[in-house]
Coordinates of N, CA and C in Angstrom, one line a residue:
Chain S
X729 N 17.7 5.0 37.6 CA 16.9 6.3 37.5 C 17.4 7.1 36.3
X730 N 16.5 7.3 35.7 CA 16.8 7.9 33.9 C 17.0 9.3 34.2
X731 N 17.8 9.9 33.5 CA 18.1 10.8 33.7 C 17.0 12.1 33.2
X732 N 17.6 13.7 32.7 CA 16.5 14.0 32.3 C 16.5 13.5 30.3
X733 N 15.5 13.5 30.4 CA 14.7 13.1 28.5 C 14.6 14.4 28.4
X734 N 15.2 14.7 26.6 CA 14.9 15.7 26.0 C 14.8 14.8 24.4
X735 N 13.7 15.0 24.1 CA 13.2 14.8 22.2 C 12.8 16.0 21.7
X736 N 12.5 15.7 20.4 CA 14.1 15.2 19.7 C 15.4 16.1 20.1
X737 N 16.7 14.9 19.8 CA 17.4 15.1 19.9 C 17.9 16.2 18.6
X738 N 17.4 16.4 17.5 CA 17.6 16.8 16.6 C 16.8 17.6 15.7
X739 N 16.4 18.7 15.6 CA 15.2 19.0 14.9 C 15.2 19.8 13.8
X740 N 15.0 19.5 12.6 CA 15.1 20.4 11.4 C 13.8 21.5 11.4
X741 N 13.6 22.7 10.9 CA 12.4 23.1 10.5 C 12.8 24.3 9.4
X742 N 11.8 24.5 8.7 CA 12.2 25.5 7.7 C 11.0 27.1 8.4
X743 N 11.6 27.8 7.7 CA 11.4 29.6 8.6 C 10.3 29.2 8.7
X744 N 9.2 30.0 9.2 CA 7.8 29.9 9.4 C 7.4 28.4 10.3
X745 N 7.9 28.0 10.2 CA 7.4 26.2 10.8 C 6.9 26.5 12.5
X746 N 6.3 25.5 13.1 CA 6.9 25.5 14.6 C 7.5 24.7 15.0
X747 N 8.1 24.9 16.2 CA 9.1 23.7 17.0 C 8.2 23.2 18.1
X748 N 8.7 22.6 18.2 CA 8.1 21.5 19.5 C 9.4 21.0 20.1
X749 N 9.4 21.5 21.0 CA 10.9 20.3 22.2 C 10.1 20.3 23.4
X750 N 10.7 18.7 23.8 CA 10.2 18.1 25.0 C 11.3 17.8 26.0
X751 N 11.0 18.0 27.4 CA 11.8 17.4 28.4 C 10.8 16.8 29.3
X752 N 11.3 15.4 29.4 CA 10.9 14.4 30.9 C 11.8 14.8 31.8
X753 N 11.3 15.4 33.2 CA 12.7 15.7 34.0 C 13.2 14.3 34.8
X754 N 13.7 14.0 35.5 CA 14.2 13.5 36.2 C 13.3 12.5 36.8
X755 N 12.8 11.3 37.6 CA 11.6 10.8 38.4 C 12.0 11.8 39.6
X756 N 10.5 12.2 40.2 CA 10.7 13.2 41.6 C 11.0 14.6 41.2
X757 N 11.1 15.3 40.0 CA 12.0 16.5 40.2 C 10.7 16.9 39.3
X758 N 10.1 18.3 39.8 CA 9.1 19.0 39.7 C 9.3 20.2 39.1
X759 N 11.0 20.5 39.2 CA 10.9 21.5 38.4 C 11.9 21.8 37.5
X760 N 11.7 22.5 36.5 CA 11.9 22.4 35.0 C 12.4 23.9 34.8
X761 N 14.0 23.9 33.9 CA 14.4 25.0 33.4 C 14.3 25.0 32.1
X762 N 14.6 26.0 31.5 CA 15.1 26.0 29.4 C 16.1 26.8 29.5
X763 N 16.7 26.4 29.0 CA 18.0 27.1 28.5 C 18.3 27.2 27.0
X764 N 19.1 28.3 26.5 CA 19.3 28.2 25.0 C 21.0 28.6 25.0
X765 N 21.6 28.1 23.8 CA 22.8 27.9 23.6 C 23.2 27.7 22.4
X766 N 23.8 29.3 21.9 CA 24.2 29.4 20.4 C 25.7 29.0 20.3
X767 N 26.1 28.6 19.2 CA 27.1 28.3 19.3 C 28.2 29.0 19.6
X768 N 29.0 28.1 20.7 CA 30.8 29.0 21.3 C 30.1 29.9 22.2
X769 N 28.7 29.7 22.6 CA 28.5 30.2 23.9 C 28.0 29.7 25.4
X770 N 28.0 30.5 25.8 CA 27.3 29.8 26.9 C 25.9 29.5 27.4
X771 N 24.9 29.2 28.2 CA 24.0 28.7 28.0 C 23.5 30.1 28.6
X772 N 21.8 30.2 28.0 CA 21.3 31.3 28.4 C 19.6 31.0 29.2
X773 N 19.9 31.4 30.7 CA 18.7 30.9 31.0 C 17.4 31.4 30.1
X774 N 16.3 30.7 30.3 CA 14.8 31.0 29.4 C 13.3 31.1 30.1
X775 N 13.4 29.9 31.4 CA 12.0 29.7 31.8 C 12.2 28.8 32.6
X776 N 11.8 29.5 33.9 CA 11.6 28.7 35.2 C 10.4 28.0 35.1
X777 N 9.4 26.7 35.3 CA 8.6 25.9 35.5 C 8.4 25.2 36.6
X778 N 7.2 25.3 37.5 CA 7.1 24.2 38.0 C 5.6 23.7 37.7
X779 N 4.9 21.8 37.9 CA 4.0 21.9 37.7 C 2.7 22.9 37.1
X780 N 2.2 23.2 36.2 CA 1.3 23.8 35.7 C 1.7 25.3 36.0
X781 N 3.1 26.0 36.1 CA 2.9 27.2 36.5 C 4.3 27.9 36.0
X782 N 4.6 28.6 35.8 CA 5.4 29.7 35.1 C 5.7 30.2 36.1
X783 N 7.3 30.0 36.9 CA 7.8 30.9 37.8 C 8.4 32.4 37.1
X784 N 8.9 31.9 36.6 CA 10.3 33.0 36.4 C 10.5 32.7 34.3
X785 N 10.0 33.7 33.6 CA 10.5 33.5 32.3 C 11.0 34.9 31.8
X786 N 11.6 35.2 32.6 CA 12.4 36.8 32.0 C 13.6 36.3 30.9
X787 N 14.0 35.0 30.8 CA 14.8 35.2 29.8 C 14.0 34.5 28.6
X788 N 12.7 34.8 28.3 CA 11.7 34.4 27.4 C 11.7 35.4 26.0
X789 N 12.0 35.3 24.7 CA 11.7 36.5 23.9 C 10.5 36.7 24.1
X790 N 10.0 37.7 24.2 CA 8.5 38.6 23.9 C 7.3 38.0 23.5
X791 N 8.0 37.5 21.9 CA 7.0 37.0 20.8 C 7.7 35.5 20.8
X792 N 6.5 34.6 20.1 CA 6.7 33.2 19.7 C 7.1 32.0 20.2
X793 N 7.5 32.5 21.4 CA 8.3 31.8 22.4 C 7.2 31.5 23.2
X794 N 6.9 29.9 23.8 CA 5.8 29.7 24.8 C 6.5 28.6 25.6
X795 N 6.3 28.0 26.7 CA 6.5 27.1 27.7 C 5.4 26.8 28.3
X796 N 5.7 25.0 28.8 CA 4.5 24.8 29.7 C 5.1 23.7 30.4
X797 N 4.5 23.1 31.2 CA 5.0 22.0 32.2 C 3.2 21.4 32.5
X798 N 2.8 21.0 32.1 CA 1.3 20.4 32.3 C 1.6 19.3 33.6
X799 N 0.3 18.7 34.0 CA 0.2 18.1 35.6 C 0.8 17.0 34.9
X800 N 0.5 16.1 34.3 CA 0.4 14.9 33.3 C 1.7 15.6 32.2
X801 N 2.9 14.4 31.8 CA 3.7 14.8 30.7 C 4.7 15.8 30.7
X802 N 5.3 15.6 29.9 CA 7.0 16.0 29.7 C 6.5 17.6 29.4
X803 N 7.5 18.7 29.7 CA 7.3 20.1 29.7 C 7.7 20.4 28.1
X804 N 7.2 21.6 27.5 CA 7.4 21.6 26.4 C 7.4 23.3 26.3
X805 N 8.9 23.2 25.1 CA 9.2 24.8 24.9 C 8.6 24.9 23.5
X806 N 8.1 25.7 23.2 CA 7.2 26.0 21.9 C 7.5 27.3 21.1
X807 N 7.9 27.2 19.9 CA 8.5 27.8 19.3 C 7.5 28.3 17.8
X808 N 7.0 29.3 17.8 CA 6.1 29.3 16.4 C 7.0 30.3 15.4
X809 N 6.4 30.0 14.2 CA 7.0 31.0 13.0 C 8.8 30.8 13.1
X810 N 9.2 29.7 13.4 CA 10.8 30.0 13.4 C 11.6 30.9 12.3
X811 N 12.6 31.4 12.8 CA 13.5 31.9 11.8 C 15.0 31.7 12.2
X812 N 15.9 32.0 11.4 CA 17.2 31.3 10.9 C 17.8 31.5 12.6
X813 N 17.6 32.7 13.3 CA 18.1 33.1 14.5 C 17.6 32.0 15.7
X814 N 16.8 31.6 15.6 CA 16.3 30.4 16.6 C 17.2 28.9 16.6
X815 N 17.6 28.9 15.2 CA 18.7 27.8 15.6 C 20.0 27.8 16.5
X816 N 19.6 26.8 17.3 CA 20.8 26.7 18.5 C 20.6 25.2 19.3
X817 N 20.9 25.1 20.3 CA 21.1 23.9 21.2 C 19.9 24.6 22.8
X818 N 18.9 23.8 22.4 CA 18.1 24.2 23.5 C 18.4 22.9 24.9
X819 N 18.4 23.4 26.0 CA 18.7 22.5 27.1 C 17.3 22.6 28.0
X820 N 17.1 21.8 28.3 CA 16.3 21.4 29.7 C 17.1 21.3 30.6
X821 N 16.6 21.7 32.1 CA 17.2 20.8 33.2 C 16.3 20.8 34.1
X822 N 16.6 20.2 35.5 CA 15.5 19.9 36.2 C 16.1 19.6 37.5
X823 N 15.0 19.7 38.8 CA 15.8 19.6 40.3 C 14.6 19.4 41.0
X824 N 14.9 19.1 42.3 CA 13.5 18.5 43.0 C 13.0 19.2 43.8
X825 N 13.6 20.7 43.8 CA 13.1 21.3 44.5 C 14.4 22.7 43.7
X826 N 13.2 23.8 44.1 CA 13.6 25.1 43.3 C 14.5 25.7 43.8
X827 N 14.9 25.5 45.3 CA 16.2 26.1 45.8 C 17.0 25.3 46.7
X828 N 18.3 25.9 46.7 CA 19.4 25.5 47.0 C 19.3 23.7 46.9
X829 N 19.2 23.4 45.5 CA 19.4 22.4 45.2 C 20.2 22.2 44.1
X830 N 20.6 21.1 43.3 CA 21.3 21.5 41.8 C 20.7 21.0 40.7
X831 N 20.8 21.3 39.9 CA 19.7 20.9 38.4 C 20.7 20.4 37.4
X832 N 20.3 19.1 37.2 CA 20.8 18.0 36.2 C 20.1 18.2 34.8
X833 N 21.1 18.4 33.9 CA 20.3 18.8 32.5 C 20.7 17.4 31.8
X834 N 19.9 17.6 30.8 CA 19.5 16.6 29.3 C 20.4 17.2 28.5
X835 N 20.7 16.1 27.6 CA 21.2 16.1 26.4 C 21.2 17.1 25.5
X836 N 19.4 18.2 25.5 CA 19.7 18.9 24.3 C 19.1 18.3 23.7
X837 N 18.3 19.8 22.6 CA 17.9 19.7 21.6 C 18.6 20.9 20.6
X838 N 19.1 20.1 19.6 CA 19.3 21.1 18.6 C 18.9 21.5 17.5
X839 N 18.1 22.6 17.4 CA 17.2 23.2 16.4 C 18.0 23.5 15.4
X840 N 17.7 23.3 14.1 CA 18.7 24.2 12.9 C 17.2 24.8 12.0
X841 N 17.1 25.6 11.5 CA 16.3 26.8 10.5 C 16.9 26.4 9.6
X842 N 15.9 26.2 8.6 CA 16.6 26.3 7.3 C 15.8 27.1 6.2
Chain U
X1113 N 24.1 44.5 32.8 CA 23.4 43.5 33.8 C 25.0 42.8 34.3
X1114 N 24.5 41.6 35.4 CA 25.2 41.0 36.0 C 25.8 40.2 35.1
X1115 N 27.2 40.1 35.2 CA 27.7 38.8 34.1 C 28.8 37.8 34.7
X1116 N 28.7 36.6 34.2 CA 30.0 35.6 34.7 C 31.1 35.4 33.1
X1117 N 32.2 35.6 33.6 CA 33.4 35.9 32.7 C 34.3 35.1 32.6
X1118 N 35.2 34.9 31.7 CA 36.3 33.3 32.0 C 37.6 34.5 31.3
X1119 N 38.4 34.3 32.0 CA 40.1 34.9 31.5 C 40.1 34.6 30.4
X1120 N 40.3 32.7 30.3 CA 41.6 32.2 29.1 C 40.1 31.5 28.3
X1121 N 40.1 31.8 27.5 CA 39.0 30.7 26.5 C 39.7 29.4 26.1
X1122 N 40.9 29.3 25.8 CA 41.3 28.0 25.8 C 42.6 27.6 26.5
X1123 N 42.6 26.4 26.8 CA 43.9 25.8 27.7 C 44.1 24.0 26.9
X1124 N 45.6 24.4 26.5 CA 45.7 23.5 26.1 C 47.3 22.6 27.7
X1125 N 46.9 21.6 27.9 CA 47.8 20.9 28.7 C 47.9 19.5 28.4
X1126 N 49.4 19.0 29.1 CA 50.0 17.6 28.7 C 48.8 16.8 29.9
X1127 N 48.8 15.3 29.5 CA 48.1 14.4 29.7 C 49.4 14.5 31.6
X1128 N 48.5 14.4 32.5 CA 48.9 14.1 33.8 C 49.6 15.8 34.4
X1129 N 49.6 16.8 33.2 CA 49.6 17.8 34.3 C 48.4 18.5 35.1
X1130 N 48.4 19.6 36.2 CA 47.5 20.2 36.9 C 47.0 21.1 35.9
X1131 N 45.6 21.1 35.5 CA 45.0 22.0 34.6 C 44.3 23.8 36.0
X1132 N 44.3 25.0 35.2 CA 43.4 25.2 36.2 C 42.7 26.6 35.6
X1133 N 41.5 26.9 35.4 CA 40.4 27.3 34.8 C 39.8 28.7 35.8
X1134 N 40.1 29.6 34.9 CA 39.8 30.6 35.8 C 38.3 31.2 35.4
X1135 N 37.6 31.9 36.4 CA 36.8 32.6 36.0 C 36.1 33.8 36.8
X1136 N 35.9 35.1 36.5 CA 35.7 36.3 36.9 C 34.2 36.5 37.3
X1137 N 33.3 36.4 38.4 CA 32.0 37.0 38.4 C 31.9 38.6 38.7
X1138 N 30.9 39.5 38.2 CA 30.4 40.8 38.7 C 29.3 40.9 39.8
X1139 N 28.4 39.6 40.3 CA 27.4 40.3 40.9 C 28.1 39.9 42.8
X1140 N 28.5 40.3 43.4 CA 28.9 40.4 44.4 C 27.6 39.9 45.5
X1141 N 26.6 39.7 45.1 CA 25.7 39.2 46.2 C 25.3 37.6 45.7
X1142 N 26.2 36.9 44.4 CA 26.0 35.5 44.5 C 26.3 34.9 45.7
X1143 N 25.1 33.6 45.8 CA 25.3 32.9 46.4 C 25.6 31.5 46.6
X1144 N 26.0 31.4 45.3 CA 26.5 29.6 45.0 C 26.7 29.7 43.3
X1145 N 28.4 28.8 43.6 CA 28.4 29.0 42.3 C 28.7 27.6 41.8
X1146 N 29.2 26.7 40.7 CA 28.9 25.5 40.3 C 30.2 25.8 38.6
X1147 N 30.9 24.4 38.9 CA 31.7 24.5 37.5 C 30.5 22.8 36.7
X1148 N 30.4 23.1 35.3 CA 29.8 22.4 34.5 C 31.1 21.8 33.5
X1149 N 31.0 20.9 33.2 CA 31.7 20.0 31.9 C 31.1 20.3 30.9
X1150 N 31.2 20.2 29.7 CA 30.1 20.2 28.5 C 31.0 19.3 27.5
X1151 N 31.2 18.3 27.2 CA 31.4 17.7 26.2 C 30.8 17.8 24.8
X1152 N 31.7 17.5 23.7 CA 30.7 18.0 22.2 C 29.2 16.9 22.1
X1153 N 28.6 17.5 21.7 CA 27.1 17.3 21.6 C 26.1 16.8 22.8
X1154 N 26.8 17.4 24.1 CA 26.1 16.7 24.9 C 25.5 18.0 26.2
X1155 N 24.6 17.6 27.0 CA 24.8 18.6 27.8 C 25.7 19.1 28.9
X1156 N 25.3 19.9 29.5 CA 26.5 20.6 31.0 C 26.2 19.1 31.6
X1157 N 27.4 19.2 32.2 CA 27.6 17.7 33.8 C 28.1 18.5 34.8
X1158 N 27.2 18.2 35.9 CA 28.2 19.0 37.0 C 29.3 18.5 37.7
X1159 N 30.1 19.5 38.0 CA 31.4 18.7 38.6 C 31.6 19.4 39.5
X1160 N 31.5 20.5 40.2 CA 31.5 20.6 42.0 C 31.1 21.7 42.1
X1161 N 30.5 22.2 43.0 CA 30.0 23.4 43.3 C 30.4 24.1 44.8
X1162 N 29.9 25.4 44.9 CA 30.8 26.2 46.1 C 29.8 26.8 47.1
X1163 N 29.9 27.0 47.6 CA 28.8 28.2 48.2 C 29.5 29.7 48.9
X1164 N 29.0 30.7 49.0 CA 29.7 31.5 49.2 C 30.3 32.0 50.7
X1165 N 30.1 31.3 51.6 CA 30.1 31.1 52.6 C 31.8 30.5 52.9
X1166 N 32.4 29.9 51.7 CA 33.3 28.7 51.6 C 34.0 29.6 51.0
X1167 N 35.6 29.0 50.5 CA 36.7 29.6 49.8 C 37.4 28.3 49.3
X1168 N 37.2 27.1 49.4 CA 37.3 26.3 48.9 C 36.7 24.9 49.0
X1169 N 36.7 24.1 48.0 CA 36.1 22.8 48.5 C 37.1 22.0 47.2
X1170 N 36.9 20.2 47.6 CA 37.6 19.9 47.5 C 36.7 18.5 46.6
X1171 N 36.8 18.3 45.4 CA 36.5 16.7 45.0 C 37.4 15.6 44.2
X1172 N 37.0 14.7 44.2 CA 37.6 13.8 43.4 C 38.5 14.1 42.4
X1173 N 39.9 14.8 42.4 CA 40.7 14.9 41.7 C 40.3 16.9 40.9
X1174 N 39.2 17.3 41.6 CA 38.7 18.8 41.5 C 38.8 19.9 42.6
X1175 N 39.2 20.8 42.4 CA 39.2 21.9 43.6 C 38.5 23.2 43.0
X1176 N 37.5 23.4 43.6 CA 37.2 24.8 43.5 C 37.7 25.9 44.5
X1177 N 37.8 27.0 43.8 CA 38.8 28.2 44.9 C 37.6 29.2 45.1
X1178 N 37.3 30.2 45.5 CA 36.2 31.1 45.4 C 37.0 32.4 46.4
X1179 N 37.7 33.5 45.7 CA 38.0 34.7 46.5 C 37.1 35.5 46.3
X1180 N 36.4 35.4 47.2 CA 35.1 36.6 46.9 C 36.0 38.4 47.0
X1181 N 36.8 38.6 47.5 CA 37.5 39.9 47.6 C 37.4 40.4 46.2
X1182 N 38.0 39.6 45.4 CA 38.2 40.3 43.8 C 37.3 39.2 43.2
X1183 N 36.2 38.8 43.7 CA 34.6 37.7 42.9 C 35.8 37.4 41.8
X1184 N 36.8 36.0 42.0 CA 37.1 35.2 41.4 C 36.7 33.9 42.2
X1185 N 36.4 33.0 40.8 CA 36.5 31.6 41.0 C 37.0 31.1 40.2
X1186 N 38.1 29.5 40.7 CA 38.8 28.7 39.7 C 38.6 27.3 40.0
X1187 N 39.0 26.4 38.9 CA 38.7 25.1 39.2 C 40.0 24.5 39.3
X1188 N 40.5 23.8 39.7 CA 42.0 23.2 39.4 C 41.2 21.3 39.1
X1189 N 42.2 21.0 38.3 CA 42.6 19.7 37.9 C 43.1 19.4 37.7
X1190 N 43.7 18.4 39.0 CA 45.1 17.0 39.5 C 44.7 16.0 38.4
X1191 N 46.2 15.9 37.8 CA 46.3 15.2 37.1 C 45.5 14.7 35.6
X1192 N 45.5 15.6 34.7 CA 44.4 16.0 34.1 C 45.0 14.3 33.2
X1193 N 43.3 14.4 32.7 CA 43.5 13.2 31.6 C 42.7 13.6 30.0
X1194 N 43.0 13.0 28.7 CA 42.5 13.4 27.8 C 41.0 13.2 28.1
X1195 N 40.8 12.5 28.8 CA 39.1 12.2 28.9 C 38.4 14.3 29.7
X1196 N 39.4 14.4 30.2 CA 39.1 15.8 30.8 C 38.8 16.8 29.7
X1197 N 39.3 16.6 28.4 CA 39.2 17.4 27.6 C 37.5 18.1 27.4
X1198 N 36.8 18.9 27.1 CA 35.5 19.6 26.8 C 35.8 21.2 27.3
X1199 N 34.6 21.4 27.2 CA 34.3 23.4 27.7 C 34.0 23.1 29.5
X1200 N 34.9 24.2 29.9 CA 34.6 24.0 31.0 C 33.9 25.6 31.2
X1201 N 32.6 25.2 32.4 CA 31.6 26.5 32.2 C 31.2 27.0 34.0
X1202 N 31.8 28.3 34.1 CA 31.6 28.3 35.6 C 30.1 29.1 35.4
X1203 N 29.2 29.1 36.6 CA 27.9 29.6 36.5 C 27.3 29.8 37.9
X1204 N 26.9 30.5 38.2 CA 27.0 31.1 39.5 C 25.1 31.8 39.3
X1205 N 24.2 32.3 40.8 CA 22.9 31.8 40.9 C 23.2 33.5 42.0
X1206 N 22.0 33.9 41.6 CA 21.9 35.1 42.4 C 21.6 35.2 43.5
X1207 N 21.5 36.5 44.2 CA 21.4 36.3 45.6 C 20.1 35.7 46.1
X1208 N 20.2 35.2 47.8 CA 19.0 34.5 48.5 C 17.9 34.6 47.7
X1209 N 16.6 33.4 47.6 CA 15.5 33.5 47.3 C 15.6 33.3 46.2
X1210 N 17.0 33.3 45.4 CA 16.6 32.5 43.5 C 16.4 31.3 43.4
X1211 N 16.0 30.9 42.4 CA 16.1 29.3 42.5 C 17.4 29.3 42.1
X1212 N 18.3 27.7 42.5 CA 19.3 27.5 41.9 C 19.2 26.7 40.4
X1213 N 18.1 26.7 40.0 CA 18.2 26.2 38.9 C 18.3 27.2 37.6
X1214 N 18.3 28.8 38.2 CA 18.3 30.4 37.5 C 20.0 30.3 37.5
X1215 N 20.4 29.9 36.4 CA 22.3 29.9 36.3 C 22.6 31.2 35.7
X1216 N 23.1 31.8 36.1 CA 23.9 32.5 34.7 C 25.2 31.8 34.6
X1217 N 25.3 31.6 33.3 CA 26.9 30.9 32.7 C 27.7 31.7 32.5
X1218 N 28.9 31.5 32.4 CA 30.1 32.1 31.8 C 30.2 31.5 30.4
X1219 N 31.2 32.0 29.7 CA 31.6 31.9 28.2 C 32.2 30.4 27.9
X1220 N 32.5 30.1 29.1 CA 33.4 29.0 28.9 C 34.4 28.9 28.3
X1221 N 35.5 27.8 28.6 CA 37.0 27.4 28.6 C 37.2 26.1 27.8
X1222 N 37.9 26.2 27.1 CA 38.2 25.2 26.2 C 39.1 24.1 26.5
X1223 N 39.2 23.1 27.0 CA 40.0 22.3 27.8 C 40.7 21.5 26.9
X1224 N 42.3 21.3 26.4 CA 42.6 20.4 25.5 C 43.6 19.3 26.0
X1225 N 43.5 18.6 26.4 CA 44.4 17.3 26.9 C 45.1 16.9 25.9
X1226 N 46.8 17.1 25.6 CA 47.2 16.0 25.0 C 48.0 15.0 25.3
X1227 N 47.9 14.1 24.9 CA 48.5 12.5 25.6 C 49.8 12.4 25.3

């Protein structure tokens, strides 16, 4: 059983660009976190997902920042107009149900601005 | 806002002593809290979690403490090995009805094994 997929593992972009990061969760697990993580810190939640629907994204910035989890395919955090502040270590994780359960994260993506 | 806190940022111990990782929460109505591993470049791994109901539980060479009186939790580790070494990250989930996948982290602990 594969764990969760996050691509790329590595993502360059210069200011203005957009990002694109993907997470496959888990087989069975319906629901999908984001997390972000600057360096020497700790992880900061971002956006609750399940299936086609937006639980919880209070820790979403305002602007530029979009999420989705479509019926079909890997969830995707969307990042437009990047700037130097957006580089960090974005995490996925994912669980098979939204409560009192535990959520197994990916690898990570790490964005760098340049 | 609510926050999860760690004492010591880094701990350095010999290869086969008891390591043990403290960490401070403020929201008094958590209800489950969870220590993560994070190795360099990689994601959190969980390594045992608590609930608040409990004051301790017990795993594979890991013990979590949980004094809710002064909202401390610690992790201890028997017999630590260099492979133990990474950030250690406690993260605790708010009261009834959150999901547990909504973490708030701590700062994390710097774990350093040497052989």
């Amino acid at each position: 059983n594969a764990g969760v997929m996050q691509n790329p593992r590595h993502l360059v972009r210069r200011r203005g660009q957009e990002a694109r990061l993907r997470c496959s969760p888990m087989k069975g697990h319906s629901h999908v976190y984001w997390y972000r993580q600057l360096p020497e810190e700790g992880l900061k939640f971002m956006v609750y997902l399940q299936k086609e629907n937006i639980i919880d994204e209070s820790g979403m910035p305002k602007e530029r920042f979009s999420a989705e989890f479509p019926k079909e395919g890997p969830s995707i955090l969307r990042i437009q107009q990047v700037v130097r502040g957006d580089s960090a270590a974005y995490f996925c994780a994912s669980s098979p149900l939204g409560l009192d359960t535990e959520a197994f994260f990916g690898q990570g993506t790490r964005l760098t601005v340049v | 806002g609510e926050s999860v806190g760690l004492h010591l940022p880094t701990l350095s111990v010999q290869e086969g002593d008891n390591s043990i990782i403290n960490c401070a929460y403020s929201n008094s109505a958590s209800d489950y809290f969870i220590w993560y591993k994070q190795e360099s470049g990689k994601g959190p791994q969980f390594i045992i979690d608590i609930r608040s109901n409990m004051d301790k539980r017990q795993g594979q060479r890991v013990t979590v403490l949980l004094n809710k009186t002064v909202k401390h939790l610690s992790l201890q580790i028997a017999a630590t090995q260099p492979g133990d070494s990474a950030v250690y990250f406690c993260a605790e989930t708010g009261a009834g009805g959150t999901s547990y996948g909504k973490l708030t982290f701590g700062q994390g602990t710097i774990l350093t094994v040497h052989p």
